[in-house]
XYZ file of C-alpha atoms in Angstrom:
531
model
C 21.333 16.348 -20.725
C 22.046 18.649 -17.963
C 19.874 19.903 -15.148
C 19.374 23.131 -16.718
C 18.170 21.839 -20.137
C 15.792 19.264 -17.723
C 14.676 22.385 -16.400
C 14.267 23.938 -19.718
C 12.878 20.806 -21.565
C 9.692 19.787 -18.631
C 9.614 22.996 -16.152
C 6.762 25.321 -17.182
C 6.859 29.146 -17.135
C 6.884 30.277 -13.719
C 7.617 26.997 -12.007
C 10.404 26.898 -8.806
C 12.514 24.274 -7.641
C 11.750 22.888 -4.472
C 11.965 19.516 -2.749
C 9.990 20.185 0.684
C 7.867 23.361 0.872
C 6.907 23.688 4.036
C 2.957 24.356 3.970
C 2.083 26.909 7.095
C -1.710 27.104 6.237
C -3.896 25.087 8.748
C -7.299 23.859 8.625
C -10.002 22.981 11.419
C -13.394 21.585 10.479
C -15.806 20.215 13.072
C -17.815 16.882 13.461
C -20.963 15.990 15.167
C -20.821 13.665 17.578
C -21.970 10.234 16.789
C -22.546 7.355 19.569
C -25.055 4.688 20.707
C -27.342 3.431 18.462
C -30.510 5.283 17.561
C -29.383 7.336 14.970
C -27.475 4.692 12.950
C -28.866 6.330 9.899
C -30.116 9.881 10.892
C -28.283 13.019 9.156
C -25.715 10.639 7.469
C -26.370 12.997 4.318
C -25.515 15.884 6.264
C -22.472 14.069 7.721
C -20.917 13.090 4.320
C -21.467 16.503 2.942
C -19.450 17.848 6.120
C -16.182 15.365 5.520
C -16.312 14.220 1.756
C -13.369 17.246 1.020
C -12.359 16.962 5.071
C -8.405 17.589 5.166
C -6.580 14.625 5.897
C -3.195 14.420 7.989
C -0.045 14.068 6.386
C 1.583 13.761 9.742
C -1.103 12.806 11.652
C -0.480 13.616 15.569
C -1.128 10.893 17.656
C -2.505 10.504 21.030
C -3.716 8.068 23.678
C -7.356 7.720 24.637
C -6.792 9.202 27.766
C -5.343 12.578 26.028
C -8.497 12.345 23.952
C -11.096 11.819 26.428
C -9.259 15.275 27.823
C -10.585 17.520 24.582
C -13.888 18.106 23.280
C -15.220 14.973 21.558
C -17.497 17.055 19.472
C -14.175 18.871 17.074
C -10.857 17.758 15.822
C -8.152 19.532 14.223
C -5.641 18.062 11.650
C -2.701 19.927 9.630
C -4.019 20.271 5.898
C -1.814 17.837 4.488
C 1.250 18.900 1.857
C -0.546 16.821 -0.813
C -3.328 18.816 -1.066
C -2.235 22.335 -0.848
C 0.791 22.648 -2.278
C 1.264 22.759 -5.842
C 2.717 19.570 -8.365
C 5.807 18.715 -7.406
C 7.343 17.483 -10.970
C 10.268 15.300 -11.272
C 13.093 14.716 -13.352
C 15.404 11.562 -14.177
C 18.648 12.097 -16.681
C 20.662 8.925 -18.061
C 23.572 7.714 -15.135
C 26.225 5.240 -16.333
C 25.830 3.055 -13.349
C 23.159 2.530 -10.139
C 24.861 0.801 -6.906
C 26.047 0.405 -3.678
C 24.379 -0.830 -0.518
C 21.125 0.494 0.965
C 18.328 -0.543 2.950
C 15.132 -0.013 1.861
C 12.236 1.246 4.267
C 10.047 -1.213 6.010
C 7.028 -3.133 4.079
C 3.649 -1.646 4.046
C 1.799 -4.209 3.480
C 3.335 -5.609 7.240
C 3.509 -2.228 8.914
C -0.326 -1.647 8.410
C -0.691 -5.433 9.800
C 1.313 -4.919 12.566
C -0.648 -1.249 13.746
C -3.847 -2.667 13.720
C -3.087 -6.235 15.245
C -1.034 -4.096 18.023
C -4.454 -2.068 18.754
C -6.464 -5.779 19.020
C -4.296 -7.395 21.216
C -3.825 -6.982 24.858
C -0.612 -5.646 26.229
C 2.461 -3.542 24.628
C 3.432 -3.983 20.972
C 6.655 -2.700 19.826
C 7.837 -2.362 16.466
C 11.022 -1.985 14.987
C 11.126 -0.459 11.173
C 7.894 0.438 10.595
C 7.325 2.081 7.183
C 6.919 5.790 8.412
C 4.785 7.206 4.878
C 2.090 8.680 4.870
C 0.122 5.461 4.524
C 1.550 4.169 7.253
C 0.573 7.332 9.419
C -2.625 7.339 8.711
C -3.571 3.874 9.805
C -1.482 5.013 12.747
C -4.122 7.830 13.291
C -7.066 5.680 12.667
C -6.020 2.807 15.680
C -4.903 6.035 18.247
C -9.168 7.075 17.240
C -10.266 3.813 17.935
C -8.925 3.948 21.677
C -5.565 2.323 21.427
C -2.313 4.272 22.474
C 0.191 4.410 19.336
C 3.360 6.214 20.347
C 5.452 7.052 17.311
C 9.193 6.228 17.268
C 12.198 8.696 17.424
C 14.358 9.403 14.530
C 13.253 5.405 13.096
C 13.225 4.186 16.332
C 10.216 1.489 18.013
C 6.933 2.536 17.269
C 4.833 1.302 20.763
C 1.341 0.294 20.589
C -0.786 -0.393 23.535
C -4.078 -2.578 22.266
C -7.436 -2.679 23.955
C -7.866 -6.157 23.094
C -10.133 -7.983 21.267
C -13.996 -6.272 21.314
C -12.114 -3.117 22.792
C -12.113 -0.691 19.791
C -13.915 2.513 21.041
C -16.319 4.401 18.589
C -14.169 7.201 16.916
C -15.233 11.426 17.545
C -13.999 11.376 14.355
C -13.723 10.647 10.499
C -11.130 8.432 9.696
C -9.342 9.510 7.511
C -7.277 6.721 5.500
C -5.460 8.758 2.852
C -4.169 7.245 0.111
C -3.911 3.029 0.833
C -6.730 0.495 -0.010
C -5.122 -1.689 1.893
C -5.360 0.291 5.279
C -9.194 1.087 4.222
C -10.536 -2.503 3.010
C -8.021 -3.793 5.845
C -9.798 -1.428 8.650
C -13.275 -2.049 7.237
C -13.038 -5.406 8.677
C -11.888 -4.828 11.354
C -14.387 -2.331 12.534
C -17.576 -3.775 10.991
C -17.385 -6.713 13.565
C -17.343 -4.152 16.459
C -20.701 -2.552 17.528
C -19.709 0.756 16.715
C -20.445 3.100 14.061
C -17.137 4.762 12.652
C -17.414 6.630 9.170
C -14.115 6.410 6.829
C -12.858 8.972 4.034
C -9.249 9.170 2.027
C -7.951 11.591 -0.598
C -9.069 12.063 -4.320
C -7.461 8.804 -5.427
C -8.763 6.089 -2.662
C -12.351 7.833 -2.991
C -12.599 6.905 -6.514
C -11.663 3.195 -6.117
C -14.505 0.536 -5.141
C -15.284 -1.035 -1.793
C -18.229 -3.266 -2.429
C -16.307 -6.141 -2.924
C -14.787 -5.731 0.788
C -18.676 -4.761 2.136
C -20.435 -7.454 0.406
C -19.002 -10.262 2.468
C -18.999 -7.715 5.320
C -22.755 -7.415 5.428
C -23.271 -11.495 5.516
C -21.301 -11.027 8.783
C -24.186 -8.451 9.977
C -22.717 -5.288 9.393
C -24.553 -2.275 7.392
C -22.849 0.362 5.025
C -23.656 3.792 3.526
C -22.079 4.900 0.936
C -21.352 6.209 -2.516
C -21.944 4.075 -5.495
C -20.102 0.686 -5.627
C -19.575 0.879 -1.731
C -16.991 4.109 -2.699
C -15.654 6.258 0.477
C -16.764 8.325 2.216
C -18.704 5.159 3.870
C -20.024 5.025 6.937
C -19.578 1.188 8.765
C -22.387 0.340 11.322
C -20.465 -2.517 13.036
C -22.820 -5.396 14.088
C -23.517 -6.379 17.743
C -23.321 -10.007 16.902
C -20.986 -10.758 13.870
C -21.783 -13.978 12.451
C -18.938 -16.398 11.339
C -19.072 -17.222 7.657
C -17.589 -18.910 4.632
C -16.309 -16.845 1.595
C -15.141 -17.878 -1.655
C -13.556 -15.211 -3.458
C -14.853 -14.269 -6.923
C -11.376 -12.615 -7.710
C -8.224 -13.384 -5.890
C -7.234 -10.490 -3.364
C -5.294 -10.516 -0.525
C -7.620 -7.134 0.958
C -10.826 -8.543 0.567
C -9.164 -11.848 2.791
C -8.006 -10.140 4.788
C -10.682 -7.812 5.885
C -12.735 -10.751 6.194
C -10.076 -12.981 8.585
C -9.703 -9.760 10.741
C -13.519 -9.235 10.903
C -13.854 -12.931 12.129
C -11.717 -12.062 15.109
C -14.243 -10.844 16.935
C -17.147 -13.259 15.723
C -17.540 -16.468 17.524
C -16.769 -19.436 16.034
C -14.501 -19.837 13.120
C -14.421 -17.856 9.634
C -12.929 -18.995 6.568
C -12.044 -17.274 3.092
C -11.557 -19.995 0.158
C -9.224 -18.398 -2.535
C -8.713 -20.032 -6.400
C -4.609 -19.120 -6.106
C -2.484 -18.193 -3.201
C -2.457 -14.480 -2.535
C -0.218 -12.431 0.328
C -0.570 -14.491 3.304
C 0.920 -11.779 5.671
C -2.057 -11.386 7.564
C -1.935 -15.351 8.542
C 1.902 -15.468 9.434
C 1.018 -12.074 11.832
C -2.141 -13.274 13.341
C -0.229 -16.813 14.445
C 2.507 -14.048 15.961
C 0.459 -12.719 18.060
C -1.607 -15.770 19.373
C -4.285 -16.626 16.687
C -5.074 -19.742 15.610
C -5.374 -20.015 11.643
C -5.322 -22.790 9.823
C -4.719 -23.278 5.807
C -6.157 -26.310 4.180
C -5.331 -27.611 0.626
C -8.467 -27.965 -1.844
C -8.967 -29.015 -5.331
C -7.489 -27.201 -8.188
C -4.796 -25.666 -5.987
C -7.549 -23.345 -4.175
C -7.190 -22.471 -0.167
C -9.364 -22.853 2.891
C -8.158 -20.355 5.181
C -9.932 -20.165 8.341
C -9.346 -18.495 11.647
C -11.333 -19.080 14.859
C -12.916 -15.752 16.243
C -12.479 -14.591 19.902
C -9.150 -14.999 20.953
C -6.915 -13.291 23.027
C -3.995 -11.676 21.166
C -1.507 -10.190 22.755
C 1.475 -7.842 22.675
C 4.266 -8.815 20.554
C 7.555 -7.503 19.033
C 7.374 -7.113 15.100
C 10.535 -6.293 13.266
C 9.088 -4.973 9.620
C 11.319 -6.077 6.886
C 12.503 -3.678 3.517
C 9.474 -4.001 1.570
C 10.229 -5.808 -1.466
C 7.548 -4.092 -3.699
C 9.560 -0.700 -3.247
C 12.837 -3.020 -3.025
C 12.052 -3.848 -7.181
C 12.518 0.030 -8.076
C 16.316 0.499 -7.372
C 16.966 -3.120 -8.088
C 15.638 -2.501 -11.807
C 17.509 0.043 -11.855
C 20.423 -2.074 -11.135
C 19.523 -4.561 -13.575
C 19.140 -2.204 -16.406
C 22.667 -0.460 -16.182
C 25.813 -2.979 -17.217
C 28.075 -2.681 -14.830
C 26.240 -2.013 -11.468
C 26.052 -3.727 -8.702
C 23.606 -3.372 -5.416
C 23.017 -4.980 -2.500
C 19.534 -4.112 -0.247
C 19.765 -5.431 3.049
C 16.654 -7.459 4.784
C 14.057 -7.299 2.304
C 11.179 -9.557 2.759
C 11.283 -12.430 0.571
C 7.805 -13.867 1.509
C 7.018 -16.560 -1.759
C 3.690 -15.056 -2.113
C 5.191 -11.980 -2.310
C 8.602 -12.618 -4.721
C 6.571 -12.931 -8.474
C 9.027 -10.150 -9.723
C 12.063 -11.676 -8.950
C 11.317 -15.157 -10.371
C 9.756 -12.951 -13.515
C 13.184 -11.289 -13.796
C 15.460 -14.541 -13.086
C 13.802 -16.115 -15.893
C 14.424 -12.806 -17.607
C 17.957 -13.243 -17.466
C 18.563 -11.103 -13.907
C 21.982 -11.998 -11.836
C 19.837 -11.914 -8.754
C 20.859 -13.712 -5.537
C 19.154 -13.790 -2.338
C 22.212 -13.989 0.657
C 21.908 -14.779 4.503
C 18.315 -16.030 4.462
C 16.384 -15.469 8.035
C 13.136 -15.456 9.501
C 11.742 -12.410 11.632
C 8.588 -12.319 12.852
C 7.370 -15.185 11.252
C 8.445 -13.262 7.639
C 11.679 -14.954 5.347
C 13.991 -12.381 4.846
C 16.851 -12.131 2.946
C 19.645 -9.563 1.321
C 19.164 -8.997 -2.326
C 22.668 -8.850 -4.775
C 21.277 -7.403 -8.234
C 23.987 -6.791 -11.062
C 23.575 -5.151 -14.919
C 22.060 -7.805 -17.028
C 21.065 -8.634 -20.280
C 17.555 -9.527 -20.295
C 14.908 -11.220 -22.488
C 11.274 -10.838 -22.973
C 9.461 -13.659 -21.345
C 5.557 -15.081 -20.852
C 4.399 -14.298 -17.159
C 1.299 -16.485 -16.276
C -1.979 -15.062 -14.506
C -1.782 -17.158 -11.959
C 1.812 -15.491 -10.705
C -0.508 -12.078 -10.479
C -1.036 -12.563 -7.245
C 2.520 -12.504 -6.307
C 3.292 -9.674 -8.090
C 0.340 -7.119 -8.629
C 2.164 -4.070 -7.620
C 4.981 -5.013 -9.620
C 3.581 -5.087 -13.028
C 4.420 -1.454 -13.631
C 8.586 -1.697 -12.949
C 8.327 -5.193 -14.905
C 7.047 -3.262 -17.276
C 9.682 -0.845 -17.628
C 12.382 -3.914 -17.318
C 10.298 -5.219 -20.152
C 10.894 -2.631 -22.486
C 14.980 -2.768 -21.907
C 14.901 -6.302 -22.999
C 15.035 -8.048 -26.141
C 12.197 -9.584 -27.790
C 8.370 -9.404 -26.393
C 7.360 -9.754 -22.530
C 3.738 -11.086 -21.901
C 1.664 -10.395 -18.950
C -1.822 -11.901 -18.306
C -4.204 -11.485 -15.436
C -3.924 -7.966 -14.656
C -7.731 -7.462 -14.168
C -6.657 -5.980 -10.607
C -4.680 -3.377 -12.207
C -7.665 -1.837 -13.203
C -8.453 -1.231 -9.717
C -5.480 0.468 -8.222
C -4.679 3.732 -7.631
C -5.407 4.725 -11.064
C -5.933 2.122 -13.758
C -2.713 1.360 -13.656
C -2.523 -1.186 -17.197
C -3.523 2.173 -19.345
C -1.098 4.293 -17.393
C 1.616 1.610 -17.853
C 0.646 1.326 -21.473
C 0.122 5.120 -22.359
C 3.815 6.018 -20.371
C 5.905 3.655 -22.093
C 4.350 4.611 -25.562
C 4.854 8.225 -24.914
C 8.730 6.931 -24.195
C 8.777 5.417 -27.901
C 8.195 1.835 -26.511
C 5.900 -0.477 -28.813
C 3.183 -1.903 -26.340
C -0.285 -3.673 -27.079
C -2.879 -4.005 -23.954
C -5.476 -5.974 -23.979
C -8.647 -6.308 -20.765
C -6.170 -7.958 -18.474
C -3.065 -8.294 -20.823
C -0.192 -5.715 -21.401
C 2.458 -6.975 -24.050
C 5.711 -5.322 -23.869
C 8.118 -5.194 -26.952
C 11.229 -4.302 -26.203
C 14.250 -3.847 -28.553
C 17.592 -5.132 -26.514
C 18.284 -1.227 -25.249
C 17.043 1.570 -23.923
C 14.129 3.255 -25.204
C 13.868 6.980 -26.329
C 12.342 8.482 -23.181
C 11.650 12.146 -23.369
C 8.212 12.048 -22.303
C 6.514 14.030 -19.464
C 4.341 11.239 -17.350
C 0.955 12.111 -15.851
C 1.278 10.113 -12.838
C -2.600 10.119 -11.752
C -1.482 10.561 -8.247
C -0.179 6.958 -8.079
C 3.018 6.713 -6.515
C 4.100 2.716 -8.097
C 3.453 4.734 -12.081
C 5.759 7.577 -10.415
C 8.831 5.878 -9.309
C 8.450 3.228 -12.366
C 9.014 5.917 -14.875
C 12.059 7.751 -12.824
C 13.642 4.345 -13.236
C 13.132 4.226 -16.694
C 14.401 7.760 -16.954
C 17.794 6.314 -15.205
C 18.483 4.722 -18.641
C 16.565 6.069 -21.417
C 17.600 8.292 -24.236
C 16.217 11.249 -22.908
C 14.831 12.442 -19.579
C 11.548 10.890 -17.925
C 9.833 13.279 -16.134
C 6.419 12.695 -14.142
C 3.856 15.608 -13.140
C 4.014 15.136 -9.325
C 6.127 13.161 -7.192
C 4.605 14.005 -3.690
C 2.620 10.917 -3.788
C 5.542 8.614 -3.479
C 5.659 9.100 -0.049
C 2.560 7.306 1.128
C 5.029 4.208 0.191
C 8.770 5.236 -0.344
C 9.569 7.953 1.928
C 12.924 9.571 0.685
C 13.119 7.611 -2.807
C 14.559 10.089 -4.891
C 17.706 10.498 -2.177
C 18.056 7.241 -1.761
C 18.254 6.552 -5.176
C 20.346 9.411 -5.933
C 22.848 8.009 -3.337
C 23.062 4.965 -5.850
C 24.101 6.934 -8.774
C 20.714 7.499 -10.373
C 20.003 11.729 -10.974
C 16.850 12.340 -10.082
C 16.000 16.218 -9.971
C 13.131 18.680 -8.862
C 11.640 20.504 -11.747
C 8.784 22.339 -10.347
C 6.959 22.305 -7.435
């Protein structure tokens, strides 16, 4: 099918073509200030009502303490963001014969939002070479540069520089911050903050406010901090940090990597040590950067193949230099792509190949995926390695629940590799995909249905049958503002039938900045419909 009869087939009356609309409308809104300590709770009604629909920064402007301590603490003015003003931006992908080349993929999010805030907390210059540059990214950028340290963006992809204020040094904020679309940078920053005796108050777009902080605040307020907030700890909150955070001992209820993590990073700035127990390994990125820039954490070994990780509070971090691998959650996109198409081959350079990290790959090895990793490395404490995909054949398979971890941003491309293979692919203990952006195991399920794709879901199962080829397709996907659903179902689109096309594709951003070019420059066809 052509691009006209895409056009003709998803693009409703009236709708325009157009990949970046610039948006000239601006919007101010002003905050009252907040400081000291006698008002902890006073007017927090009023406050909520003034940011819960405050514009967040798509390119959020950053500045040093000393440029802020220049302006009026009492206002501050942010661009209204593209995602909220401008209209859907749908997408289109048509059938291609083959997807491949060479390419790298932009840096890991999961590391780049590590590497911002542990910059801030240590003392001395960080620099940072290949930091993810989303909108994710950017806001957590924002958020440290309002907490007093001095975050000087790079040039054209060059070294981000971050100047910390050492542990104990965050500043209160003069203003809401504003976390956009990542849980990670929220739960992540919520930890970090709520050991600090300040109050700061925290807000993100439609999507992040609907999803549930309580299991990031409960541990939290053992450690003495306080929280207001919406129902099930939900943003807007407001974090009164504690004068003296207590050390403590958590064992997860559910594995999570954000809830550790927030907890490890709060314990940086208790005294004494802090340690988070976990049933089954999650993403131990936080560990590998906290020992990179001077921590001490330790992981012990306990029965049933749980974890004791502990770290001990008060140090002095300082300044390092982080080199952000490809991020291998957005690597899995074009290299399903790859693997779906007979015939292709692709090579993406320096993706992170951290195990707790690499579910997918071993999922789609024992698939039947020509995968090889090449030129192993270390950098910055991360493995690293260049990923050779080629056009396979591939079979449905069992995946475990205890590989979740490993994978639980994955599950949606699996799923889409899932229904290109032969026989039935089984998934358990996806409870967390509840959780995500959107409920991502009903959005999964309903997509591939609408694509002609035989699926049964179950609580925290998703069963995939897939025929040996490509399914119909043809199917317009409501993408719920989640960019992992978006770019699954372009991929899909790559090799079905007929066209995939989702509702809105400005979302992808806040992870994959430029993924439809780049995977247009492998082959694939990906095409604006409407904007």
């Amino acid at each position: 099918m052509s691009g006209t009869a895409c056009q003709k087939k998803f693009a409703g009356p009236g709708q325009s073509a157009g990949l970046n609309r610039e948006v000239g409308a601006s919007c101010r809104f002003v905050l009252p200030e907040f400081g000291g300590n006698d008002h902890r709770y006073f007017g927090l009604p009023l406050l909520f009502s003034s940011f819960a629909h405050a514009c967040p920064p798509s390119r959020p402007t950053l500045t040093s303490r000393h440029d802020r301590n220049q302006g009026s603490p009492m206002s501050h003015s942010l661009p209204c963001p593209q995602a909220s003003t401008a209209p859907p931006q749908g997408l289109c992908s048509l059938a291609v014969a083959t997807v491949g080349g060479c390419a790298r993929i932009p840096g890991d999010k999961s590391i780049s939002h590590r590497a911002l805030m542990l910059g801030a907390l240590a003392v001395g210059e960080t620099e940072i070479e290949g930091l993810l540059e989303g909108d994710d990214v950017r806001h957590t950028a924002a958020a440290m540069s309002a907490l007093g340290a001095h975050v000087s963006p790079g040039v054209d992809g060059g070294l981000w520089r971050v100047r910390g204020v050492g542990i104990g040094g965050l500043v209160e904020p003069s203003q809401v911050l504003d976390m956009g679309n990542s849980g990670t940078a929220a739960r992540l920053l919520i930890g970090v903050v709520a050991s600090h005796p300040i109050t700061s108050f925290f807000t993100g777009d439609a999507s992040l406010n609907r999803r549930p902080m309580a299991r990031v605040t409960a541990p939290l307020e053992r450690m003495g901090a306080s929280f207001v907030g919406r129902a099930g700890g939900r943003l807007p909150l407001a974090v009164i940090g504690t004068h003296h955070p207590v050390p403590i001992e958590y064992r997860l209820p559910v594995a999570s990597a954000q809830v550790k993590s927030a907890i490890l990073l709060a314990g940086l700035n208790a005294p004494g040590i802090t340690t988070v127990i976990e049933t089954h390994p999650t993403r131990d990125h936080s560990e590998l950067m906290l020992r990179h820039f001077g921590a001490t954490v330790t992981t012990e070994s306990l029965a049933n193949g749980a974890l004791a990780v502990s770290v001990t509070g008060q140090p002095e971090l300082v300044g390092r230099r982080v080199r952000v691998p490809s991020d291998p959650s957005s690597a899995a996109f074009p290299a399903v792509a790859a693997l779906l198409h007979p015939g292709s081959e692709l090579t993406l350079t320096a993706v992170g190949m951290n195990p707790r990290r690499t579910g997918l790959y071993q999922t789609l090895q024992e698939m039947g995926a020509d995968l090889r990793f090449e030129n192993p490395r270390t950098e910055a404490g991360e493995p690293v390695a260049d990923l050779v995909i080629r056009g396979s054949a591939l079979r449905g398979v069992d995946v475990p629940p205890e590989r979740a971890p490993s994978m639980i941003d994955e599950y949606p491309i699996l799923a889409i590799a899932a229904a290109c293979a032969q026989g039935t692919t089984r998934m358990f203990g996806l409870a967390e995909l509840r959780v995500k952006e959107s409920d991502r195991l009903a959005m999964v399920a309903d997509g591939l249905t609408a694509c002609g794709v035989s699926v049964e879901t179950g609580p925290e199962s998703l069963f995939v049958h897939g025929t040996g080829r490509p399914p119909r397709g043809g199917a317009a996907i409501a993408t719920a503002m989640d960019h992992r659903i978006a770019m699954s179902f372009l991929v899909l689109g790559t090799v079905s039938a007929e066209p995939v096309a989702i509702d809105d594709g400005r979302f992808i951003e806040t992870s994959f900045p430029g993924f439809a070019a780049l995977m247009n420059s492998l082959g694939a066809k990906i095409e604006v419909i409407g904007c």
